[in-house]
Tab-separated table of C-alpha atoms in Angstrom:
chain	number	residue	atom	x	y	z
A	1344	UNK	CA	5.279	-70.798	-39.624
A	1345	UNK	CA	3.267	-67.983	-38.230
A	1346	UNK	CA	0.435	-66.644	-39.468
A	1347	UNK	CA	0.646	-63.316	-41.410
A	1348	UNK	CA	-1.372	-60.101	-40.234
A	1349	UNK	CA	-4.548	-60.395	-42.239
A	1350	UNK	CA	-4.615	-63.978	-41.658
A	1351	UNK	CA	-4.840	-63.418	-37.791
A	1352	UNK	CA	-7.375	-60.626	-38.576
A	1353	UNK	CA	-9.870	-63.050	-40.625
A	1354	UNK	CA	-9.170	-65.977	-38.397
A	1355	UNK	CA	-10.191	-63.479	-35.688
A	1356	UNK	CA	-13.353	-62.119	-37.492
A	1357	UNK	CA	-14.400	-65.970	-38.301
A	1358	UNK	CA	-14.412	-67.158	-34.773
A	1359	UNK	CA	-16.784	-64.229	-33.661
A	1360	UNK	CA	-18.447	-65.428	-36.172
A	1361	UNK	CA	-18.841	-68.815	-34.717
A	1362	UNK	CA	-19.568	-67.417	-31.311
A	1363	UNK	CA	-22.169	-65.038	-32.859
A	1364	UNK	CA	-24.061	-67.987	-34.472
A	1365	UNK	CA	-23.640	-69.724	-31.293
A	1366	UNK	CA	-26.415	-67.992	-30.011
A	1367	UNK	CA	-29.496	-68.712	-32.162
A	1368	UNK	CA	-28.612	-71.926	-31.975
A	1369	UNK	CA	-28.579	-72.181	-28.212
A	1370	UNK	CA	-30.219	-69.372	-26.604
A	1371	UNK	CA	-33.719	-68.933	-25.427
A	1372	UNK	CA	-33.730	-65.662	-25.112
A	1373	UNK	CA	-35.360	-63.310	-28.445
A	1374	UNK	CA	-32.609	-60.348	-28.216
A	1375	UNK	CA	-29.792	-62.680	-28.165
A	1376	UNK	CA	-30.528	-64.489	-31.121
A	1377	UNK	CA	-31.431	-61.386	-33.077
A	1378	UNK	CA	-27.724	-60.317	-31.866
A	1379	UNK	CA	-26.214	-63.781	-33.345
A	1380	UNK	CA	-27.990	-63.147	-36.645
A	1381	UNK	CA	-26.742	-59.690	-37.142
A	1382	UNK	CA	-23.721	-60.313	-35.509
A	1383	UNK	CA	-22.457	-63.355	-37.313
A	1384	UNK	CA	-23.700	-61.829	-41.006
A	1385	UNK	CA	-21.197	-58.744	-39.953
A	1386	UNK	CA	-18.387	-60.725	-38.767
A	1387	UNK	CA	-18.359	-62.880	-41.758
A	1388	UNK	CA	-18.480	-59.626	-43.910
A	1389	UNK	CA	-15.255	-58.114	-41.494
A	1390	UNK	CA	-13.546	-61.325	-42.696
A	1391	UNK	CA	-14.376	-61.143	-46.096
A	1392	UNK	CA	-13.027	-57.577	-46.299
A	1393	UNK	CA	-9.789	-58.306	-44.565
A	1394	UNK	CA	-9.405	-61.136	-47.209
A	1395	UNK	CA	-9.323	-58.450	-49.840
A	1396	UNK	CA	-7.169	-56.451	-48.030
A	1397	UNK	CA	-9.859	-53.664	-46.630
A	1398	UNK	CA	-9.544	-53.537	-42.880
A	1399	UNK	CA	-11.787	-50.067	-42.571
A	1400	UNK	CA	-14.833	-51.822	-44.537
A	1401	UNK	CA	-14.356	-55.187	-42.230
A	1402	UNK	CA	-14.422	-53.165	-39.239
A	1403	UNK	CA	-17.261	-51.059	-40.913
A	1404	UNK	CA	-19.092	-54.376	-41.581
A	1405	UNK	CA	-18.267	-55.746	-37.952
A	1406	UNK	CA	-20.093	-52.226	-36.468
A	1407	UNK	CA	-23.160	-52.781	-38.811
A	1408	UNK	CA	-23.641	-56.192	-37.952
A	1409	UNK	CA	-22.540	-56.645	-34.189
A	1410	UNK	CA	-23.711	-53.028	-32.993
A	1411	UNK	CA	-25.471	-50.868	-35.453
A	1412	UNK	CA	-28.665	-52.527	-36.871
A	1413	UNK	CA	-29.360	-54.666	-33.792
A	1414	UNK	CA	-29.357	-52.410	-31.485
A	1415	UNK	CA	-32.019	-49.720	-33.278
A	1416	UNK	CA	-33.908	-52.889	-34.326
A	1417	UNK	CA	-34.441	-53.770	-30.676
A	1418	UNK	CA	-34.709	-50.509	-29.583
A	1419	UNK	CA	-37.502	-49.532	-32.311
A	1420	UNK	CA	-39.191	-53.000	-31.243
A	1421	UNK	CA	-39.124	-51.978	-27.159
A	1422	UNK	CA	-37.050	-55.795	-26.844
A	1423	UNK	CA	-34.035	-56.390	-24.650
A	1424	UNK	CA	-32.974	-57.885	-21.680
A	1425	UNK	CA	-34.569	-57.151	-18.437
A	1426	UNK	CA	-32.241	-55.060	-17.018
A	1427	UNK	CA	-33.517	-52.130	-19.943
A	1428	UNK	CA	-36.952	-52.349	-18.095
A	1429	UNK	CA	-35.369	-52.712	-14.789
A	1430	UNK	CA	-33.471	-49.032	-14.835
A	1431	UNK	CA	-36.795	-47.806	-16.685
A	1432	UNK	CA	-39.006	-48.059	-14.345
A	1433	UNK	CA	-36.264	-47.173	-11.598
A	1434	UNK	CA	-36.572	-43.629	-13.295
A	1435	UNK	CA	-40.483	-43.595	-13.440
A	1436	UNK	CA	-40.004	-44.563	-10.014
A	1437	UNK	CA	-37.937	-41.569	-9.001
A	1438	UNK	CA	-39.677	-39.044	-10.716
A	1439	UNK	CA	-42.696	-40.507	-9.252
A	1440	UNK	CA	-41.804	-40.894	-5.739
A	1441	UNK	CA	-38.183	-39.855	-4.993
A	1442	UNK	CA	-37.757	-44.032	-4.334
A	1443	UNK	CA	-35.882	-46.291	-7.074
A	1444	UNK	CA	-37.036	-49.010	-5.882
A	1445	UNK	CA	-40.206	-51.539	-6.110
A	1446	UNK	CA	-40.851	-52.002	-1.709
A	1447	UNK	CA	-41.199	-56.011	-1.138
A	1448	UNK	CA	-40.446	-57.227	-4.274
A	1449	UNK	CA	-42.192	-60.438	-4.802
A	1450	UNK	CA	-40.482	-61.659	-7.986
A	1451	UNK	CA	-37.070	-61.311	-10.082
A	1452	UNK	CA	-38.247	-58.729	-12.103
A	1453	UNK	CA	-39.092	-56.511	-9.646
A	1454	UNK	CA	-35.446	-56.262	-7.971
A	1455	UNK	CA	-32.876	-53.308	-8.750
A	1456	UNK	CA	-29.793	-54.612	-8.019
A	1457	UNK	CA	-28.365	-51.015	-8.809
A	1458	UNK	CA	-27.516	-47.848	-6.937
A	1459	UNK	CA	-29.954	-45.167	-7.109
A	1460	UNK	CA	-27.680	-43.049	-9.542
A	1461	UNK	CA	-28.674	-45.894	-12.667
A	1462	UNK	CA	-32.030	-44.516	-12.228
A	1463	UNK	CA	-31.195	-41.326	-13.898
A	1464	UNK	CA	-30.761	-43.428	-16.788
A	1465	UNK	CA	-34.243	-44.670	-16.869
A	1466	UNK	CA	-35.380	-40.957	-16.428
A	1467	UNK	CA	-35.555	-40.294	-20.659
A	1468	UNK	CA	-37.917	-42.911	-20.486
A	1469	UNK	CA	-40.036	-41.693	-17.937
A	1470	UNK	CA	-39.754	-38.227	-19.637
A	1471	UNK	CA	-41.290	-39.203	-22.783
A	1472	UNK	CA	-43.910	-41.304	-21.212
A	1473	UNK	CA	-44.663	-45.361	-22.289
A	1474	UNK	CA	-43.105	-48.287	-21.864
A	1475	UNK	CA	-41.227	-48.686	-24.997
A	1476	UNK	CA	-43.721	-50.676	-27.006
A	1477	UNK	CA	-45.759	-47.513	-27.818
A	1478	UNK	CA	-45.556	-44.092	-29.723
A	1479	UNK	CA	-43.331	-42.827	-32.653
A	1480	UNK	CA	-39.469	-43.691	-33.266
A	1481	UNK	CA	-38.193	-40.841	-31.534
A	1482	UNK	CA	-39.774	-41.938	-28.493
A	1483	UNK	CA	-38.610	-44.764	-28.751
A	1484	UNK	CA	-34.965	-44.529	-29.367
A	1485	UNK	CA	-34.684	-41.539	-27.197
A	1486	UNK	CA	-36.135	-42.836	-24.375
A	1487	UNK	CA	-34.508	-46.333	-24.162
A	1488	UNK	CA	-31.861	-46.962	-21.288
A	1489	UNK	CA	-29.415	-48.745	-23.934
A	1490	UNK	CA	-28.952	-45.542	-25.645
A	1491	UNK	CA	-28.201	-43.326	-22.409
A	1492	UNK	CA	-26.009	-46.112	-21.227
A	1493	UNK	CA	-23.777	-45.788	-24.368
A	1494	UNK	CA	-24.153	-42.330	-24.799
A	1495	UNK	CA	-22.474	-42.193	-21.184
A	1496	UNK	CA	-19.591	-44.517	-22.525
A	1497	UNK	CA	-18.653	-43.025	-25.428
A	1498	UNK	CA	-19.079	-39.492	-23.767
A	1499	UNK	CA	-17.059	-40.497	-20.950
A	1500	UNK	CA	-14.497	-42.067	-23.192
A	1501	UNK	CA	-14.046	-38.774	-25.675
A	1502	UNK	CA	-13.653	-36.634	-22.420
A	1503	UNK	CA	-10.823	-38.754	-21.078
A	1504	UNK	CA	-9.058	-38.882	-24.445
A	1505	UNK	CA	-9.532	-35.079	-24.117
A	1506	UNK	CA	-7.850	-35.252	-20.837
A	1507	UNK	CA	-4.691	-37.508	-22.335
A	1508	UNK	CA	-4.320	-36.073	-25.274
A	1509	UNK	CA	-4.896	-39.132	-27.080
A	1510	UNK	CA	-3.221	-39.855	-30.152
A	1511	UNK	CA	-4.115	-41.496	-33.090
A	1512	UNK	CA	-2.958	-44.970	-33.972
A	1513	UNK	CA	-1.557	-44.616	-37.582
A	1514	UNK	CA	-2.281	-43.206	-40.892
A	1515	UNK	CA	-4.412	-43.395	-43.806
A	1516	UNK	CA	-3.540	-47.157	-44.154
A	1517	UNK	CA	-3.093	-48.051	-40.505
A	1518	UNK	CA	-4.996	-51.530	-40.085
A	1519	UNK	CA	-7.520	-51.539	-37.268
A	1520	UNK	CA	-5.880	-53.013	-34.019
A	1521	UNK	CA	-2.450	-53.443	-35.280
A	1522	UNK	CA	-1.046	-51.211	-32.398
A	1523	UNK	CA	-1.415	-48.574	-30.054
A	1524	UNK	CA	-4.424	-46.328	-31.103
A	1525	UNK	CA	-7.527	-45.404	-31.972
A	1526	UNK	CA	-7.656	-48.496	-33.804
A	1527	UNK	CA	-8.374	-50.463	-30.699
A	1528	UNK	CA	-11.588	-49.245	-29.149
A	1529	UNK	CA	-13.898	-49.780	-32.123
A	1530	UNK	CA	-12.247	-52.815	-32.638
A	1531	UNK	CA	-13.282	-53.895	-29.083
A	1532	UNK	CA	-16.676	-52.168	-29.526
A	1533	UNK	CA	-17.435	-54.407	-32.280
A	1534	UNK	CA	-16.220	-57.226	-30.810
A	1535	UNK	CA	-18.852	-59.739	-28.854
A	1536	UNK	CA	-17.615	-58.874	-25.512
A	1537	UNK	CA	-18.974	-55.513	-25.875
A	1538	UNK	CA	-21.116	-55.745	-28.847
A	1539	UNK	CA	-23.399	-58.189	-27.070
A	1540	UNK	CA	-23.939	-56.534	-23.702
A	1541	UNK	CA	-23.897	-52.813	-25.486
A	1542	UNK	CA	-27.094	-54.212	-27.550
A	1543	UNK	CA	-28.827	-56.040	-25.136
A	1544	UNK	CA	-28.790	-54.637	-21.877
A	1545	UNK	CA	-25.961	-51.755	-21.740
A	1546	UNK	CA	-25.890	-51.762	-18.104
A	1547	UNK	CA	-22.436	-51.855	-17.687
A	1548	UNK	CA	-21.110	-49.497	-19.835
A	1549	UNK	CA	-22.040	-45.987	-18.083
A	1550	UNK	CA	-19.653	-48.023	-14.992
A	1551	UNK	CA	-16.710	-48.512	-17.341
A	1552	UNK	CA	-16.664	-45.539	-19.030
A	1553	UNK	CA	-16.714	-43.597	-15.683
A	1554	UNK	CA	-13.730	-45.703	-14.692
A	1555	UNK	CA	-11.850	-44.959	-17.709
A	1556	UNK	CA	-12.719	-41.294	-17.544
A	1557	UNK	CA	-11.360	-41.179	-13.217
A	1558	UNK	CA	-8.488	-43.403	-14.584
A	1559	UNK	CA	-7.672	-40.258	-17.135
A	1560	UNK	CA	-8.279	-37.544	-14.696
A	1561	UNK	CA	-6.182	-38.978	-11.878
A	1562	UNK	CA	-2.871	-39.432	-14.649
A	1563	UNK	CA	-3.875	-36.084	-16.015
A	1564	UNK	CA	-3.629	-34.428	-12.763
A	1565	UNK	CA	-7.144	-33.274	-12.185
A	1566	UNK	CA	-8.050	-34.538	-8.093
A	1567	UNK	CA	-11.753	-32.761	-8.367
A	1568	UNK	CA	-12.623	-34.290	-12.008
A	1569	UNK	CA	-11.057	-37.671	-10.968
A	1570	UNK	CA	-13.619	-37.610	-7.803
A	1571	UNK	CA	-16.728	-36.823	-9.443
A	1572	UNK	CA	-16.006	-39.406	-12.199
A	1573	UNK	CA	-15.478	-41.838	-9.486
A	1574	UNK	CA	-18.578	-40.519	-7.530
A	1575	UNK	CA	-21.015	-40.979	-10.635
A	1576	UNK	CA	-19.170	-44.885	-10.673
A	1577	UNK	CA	-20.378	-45.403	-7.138
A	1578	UNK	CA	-23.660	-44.269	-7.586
A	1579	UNK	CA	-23.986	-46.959	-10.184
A	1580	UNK	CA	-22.839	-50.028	-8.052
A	1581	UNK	CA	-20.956	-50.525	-5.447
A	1582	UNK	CA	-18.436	-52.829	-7.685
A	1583	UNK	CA	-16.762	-49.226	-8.524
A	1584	UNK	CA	-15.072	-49.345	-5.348
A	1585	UNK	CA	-11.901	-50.804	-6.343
A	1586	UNK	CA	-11.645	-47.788	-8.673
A	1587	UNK	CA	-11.323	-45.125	-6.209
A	1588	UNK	CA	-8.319	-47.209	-4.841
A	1589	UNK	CA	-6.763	-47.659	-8.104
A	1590	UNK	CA	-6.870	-44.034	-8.608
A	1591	UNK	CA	-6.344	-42.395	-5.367
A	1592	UNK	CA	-2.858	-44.551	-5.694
A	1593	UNK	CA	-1.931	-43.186	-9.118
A	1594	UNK	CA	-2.726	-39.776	-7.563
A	1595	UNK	CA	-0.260	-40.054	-4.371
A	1596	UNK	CA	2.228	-41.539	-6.452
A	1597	UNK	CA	2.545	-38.761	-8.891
A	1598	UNK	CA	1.081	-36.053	-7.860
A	1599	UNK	CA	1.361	-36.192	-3.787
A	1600	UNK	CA	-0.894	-36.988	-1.098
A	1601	UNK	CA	-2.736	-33.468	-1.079
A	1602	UNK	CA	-4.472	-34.282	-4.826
A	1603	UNK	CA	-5.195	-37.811	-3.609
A	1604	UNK	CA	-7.168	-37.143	-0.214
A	1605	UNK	CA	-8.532	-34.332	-2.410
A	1606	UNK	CA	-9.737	-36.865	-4.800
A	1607	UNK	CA	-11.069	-39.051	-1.927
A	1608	UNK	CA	-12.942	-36.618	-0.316
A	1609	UNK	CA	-14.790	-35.370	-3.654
A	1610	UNK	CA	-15.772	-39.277	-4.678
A	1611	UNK	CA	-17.081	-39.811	-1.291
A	1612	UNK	CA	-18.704	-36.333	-1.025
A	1613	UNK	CA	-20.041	-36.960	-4.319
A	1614	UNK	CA	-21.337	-40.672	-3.903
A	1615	UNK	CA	-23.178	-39.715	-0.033
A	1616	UNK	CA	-25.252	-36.820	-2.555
A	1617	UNK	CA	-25.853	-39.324	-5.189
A	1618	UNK	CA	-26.599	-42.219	-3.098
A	1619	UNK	CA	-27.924	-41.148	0.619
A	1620	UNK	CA	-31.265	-39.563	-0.624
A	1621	UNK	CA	-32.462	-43.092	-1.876
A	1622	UNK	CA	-31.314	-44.849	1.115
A	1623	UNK	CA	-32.325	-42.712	4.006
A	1624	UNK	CA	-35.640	-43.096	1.811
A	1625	UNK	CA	-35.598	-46.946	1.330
A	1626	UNK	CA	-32.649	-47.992	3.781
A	1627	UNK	CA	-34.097	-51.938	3.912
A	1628	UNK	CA	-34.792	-52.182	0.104
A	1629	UNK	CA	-31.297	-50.713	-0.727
A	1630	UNK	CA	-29.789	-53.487	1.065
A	1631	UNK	CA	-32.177	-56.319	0.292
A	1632	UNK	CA	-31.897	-55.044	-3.563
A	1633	UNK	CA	-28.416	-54.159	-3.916
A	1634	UNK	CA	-26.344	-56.056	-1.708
A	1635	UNK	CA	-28.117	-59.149	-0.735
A	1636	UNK	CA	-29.673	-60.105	-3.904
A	1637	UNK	CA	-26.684	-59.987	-6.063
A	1638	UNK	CA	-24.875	-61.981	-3.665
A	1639	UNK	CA	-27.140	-64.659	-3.362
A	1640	UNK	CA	-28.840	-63.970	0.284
A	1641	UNK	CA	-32.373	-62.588	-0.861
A	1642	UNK	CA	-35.076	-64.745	-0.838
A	1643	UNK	CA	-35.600	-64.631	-4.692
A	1644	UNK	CA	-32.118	-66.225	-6.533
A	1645	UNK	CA	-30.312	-63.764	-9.053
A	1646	UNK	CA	-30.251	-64.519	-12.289
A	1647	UNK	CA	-26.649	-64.340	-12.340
A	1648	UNK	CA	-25.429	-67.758	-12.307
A	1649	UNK	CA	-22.730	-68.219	-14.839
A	1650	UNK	CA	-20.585	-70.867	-13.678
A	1651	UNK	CA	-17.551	-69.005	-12.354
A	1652	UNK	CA	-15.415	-70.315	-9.725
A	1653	UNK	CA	-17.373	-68.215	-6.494
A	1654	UNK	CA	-20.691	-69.446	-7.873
A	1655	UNK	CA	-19.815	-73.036	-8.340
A	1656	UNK	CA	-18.172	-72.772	-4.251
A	1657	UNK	CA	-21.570	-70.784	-3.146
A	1658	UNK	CA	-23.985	-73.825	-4.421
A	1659	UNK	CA	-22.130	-75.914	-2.591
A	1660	UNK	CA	-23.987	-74.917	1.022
A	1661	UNK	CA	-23.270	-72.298	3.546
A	1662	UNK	CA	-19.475	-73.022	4.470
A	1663	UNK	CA	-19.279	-72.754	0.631
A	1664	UNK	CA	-20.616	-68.915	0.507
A	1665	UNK	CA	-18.786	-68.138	3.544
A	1666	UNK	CA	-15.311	-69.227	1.742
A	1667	UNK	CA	-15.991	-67.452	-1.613
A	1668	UNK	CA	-16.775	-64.742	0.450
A	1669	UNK	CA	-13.190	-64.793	2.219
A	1670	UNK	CA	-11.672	-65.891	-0.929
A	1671	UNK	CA	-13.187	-62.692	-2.551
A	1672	UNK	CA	-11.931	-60.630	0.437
A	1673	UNK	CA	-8.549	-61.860	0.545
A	1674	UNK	CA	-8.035	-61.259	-3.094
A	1675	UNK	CA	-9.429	-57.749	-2.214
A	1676	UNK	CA	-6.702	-57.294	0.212
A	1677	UNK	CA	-3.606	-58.461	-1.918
A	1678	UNK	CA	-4.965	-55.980	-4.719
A	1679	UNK	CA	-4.902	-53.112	-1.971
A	1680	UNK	CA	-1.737	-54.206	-0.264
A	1681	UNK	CA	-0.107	-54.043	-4.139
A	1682	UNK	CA	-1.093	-50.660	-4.548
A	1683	UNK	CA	1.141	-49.677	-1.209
A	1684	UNK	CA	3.588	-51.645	-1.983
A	1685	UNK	CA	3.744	-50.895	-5.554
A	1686	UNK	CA	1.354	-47.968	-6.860
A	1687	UNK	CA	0.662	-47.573	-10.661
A	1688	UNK	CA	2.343	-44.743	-11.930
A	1689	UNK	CA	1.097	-44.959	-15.760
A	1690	UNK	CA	-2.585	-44.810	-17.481
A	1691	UNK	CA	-1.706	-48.298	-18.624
A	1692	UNK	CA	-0.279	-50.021	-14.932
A	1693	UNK	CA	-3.158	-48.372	-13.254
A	1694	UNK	CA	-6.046	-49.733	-15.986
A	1695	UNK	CA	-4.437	-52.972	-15.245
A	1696	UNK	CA	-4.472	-53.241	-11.694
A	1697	UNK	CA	-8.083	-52.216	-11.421
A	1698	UNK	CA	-8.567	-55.161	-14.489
A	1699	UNK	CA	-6.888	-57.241	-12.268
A	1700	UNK	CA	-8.812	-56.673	-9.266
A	1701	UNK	CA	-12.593	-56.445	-11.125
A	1702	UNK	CA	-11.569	-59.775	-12.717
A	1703	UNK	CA	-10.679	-61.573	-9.357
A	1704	UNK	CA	-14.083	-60.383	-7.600
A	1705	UNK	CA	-16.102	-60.933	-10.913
A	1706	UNK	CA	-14.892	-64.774	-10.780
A	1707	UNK	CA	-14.895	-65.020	-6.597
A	1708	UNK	CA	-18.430	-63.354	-6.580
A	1709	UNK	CA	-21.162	-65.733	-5.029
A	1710	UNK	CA	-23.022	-64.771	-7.996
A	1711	UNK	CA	-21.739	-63.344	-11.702
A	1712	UNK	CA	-22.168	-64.014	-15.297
A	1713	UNK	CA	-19.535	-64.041	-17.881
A	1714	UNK	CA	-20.564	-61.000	-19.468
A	1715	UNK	CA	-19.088	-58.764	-16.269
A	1716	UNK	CA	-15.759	-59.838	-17.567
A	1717	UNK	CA	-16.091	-57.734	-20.513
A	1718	UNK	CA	-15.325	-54.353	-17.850
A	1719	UNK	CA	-11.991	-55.406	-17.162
A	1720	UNK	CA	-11.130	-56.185	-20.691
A	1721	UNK	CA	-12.650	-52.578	-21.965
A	1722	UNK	CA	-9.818	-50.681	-19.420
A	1723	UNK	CA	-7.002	-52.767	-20.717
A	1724	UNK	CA	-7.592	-51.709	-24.411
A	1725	UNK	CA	-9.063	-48.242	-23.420
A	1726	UNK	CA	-5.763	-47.527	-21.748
A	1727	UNK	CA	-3.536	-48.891	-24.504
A	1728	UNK	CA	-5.880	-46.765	-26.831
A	1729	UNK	CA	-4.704	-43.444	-25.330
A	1730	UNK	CA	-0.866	-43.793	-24.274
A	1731	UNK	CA	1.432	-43.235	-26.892
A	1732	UNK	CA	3.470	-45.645	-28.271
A	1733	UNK	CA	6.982	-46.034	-26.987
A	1734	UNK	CA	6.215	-44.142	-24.139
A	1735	UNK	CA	5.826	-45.697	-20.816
A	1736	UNK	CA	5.349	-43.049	-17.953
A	1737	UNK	CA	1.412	-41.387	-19.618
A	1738	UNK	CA	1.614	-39.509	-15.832
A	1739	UNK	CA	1.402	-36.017	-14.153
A	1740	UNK	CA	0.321	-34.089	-17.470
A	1741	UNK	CA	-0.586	-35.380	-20.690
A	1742	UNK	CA	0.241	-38.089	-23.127
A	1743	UNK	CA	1.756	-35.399	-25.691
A	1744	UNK	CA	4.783	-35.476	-27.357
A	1745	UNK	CA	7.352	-33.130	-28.606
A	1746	UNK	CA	9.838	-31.098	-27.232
A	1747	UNK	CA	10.802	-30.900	-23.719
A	1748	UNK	CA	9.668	-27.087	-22.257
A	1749	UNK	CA	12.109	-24.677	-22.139
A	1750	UNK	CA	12.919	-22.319	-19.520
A	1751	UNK	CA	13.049	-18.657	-19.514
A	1752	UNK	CA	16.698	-18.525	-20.148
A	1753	UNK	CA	15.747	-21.158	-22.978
A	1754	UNK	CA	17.499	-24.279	-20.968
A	1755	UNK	CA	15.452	-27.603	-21.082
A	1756	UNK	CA	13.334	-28.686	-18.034
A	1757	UNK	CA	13.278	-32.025	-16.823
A	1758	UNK	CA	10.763	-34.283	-15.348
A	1759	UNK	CA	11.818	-34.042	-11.142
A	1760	UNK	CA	9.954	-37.356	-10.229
A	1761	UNK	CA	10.807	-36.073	-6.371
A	1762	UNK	CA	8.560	-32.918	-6.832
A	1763	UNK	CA	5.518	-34.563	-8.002
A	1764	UNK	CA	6.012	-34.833	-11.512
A	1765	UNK	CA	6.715	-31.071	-11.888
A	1766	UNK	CA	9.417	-29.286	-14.828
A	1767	UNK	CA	12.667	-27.943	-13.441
A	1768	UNK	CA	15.739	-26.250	-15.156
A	1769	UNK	CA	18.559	-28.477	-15.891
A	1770	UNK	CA	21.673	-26.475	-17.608
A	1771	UNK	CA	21.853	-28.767	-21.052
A	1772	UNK	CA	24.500	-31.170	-21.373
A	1773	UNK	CA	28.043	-30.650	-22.961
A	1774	UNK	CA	30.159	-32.640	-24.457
């Protein structure tokens, strides 16, 4: 006997529930059991409300609870994880000295495993001057990194359903999630795989919502928009990579290879500006910060030691690094060899490739943590958000429907997939 809808929604709601709680219970860190408090009170309010039949007020309550009054209560309190302070004082840094980054670290804290561009993040901060701990709320709030890194999400995430076209998910008394829509992204926003991060730290999200935004530009057919999305991405961390693949591929396959070496040449262009300054500045603490510490070869061990599959092989000695390492590579290869063989030519195909790649080099990564997983998950939904239902090729214009264009002589144009993606006249059919 299967469940019925708004069983499956409080079941849902219940078990982030139990997650949420799962953290005051077992965490050591202040911030994360805050979260679980606030978290777990919402969920169990989302499930209560989809009891009695009011999915807007249980994904109101799941907001509150998992999102809303955590984050300003950390915020307001200057608590979080240590990446907040990390990109903070990366912008002091910069304004300071044109260099993001601490020379000879000596400890954990003082490592920036970042590009340069996440130091424009920490700029507010620097701006307006303390630390976090001091002056009035709107110091505060304003200046904290968490609330520039989701300002750059949700920004980037309006502008590419701007690009689409997006379309709603249902009416009045459409129930949150229940299929393509709107319905999905604050449903995953509330959810603990992005609630949690989005309150704590927020370092990822600026990354993913530049991916989604490159993602939107490349199906959209905008080569120069798709670039500098891709370029702000790589200025972030070098993980972005496999995005400028991903959509350099949906480019050539629907639009021709002039709009994807276009799109090439403006993400590179745009990542050397963003990126070059800081390392012709601080070439050996670029490389000892970004690249060898989050891989595991710095003297000082990164905190990132969930225990995923490339972790587990890279405690296991040298030979064991060396064959995550090729494991990761090899994995990078088949992703790249798909998109020749077989390039996405929809939002959705192309979100899911790029998932699919981030999620093999998240779990073959010498060194990760669980909460990287949540990226790949956030461009699944996102691109099921903004396609419309029903239809399958979202590519070489917009997500729109309604009638096919007419000609000048009023006969319909169809789609030639041989011409890029362009209208042509076809006489209509008789008969």
């Amino acid at each position: 006997m299967t469940l019925s809808r708004t069983a499956r929604w409080t079941t849902g709601w219940l078990s982030a529930a139990a997650w949420a709680l799962s953290f005051p219970l077992f965490s050591s860190l202040g911030p994360h059991r805050l979260w679980g408090w606030c978290a777990a009170a919402g969920y169990l309010g989302a499930a209560a409300a989809t009891a009695l039949g009011r999915p807007r007020a249980a994904l109101t309550a799941a907001l509150l609870g998992a999102v809303a009054v955590p984050l300003l209560w950390l915020v307001l309190a200057g608590q979080g994880q240590s990446e907040v302070a990390v990109i903070e004082r990366s912008g002091r840094l910069l304004l300071e000295s044109g260099r993001p980054y601490v020379d000879r670290p000596a400890h954990v804290g003082e490592y920036t495993p970042y590009l340069p561009g996440m130091a424009l993040l920490g700029v507010p901060r620097a701006l307006l001057g303390g630390d976090g701990s001091g002056g009035g709320w709107a110091e505060r709030l304003l200046g904290d990194a968490r609330i520039w890194c989701a300002a750059a999400l949700f920004g980037c995430l309006w502008a590419a359903r701007r690009l689409l076209g997006g379309v709603p998910g249902g009416g009045p008394g459409h129930e949150p999630g229940s299929g393509p829509g709107r319905g999905l992204l604050p449903v995953l926003v509330a959810s603990p795989v992005v609630a949690l991060p989005l309150v704590v730290s927020g370092v990822d999200l600026p990354l993913a919502g530049l991916c989604c935004l490159a993602l939107a530009a490349a199906a959209s057919g905008r080569p120069a928009a798709a670039g500098a999305a891709l370029a702000g991405a790589c200025a972030l961390k070098w993980t972005a990579l496999p995005a400028v693949a991903v959509a350099v591929a949906l480019l050539a396959a629907c639009r021709g290879g002039r709009p994807a070496v276009r799109c090439a040449l403006v993400a590179a262009g745009g990542t050397a500006l963003l990126v070059l300054p800081g390392a012709l500045l601080q070439p050996t603490e670029l490389w000892r910060q970004v690249f060898a510490f989050p891989t595991g070869r710095a003297a000082v061990p990164t905190p990132a030691s969930s225990p995923l599959p490339g972790r587990l092989l890279a405690e296991l000695g040298s030979w064991g690094w060396y064959l995550t390492t090729g494991l990761l590579l090899a994995a990078g290869l088949a992703v790249a060899l798909s998109l020749v063989a077989r390039p996405p030519r929809t939002v959705v195909a192309a979100a899911d490739r790029l998932a699919l790649g981030l999620t093999l080099a998240f779990l073959l990564a010498p060194a990760g943590r669980f909460g990287y997983l949540a990226l790949p998950l956030l461009l699944a939904v996102w691109a099921r958000s903004v396609t419309v239902p029903g239809v399958s090729r979202i590519v070489a214009g917009s997500s729109r429907t309604g009638p096919r264009p007419r000609s000048s002589d009023g006969w319909p144009k169809t789609r030639n997939e041989g011409s890029g993606g362009h209208f042509t006249r076809r006489p209509p059919h008789i008969g």
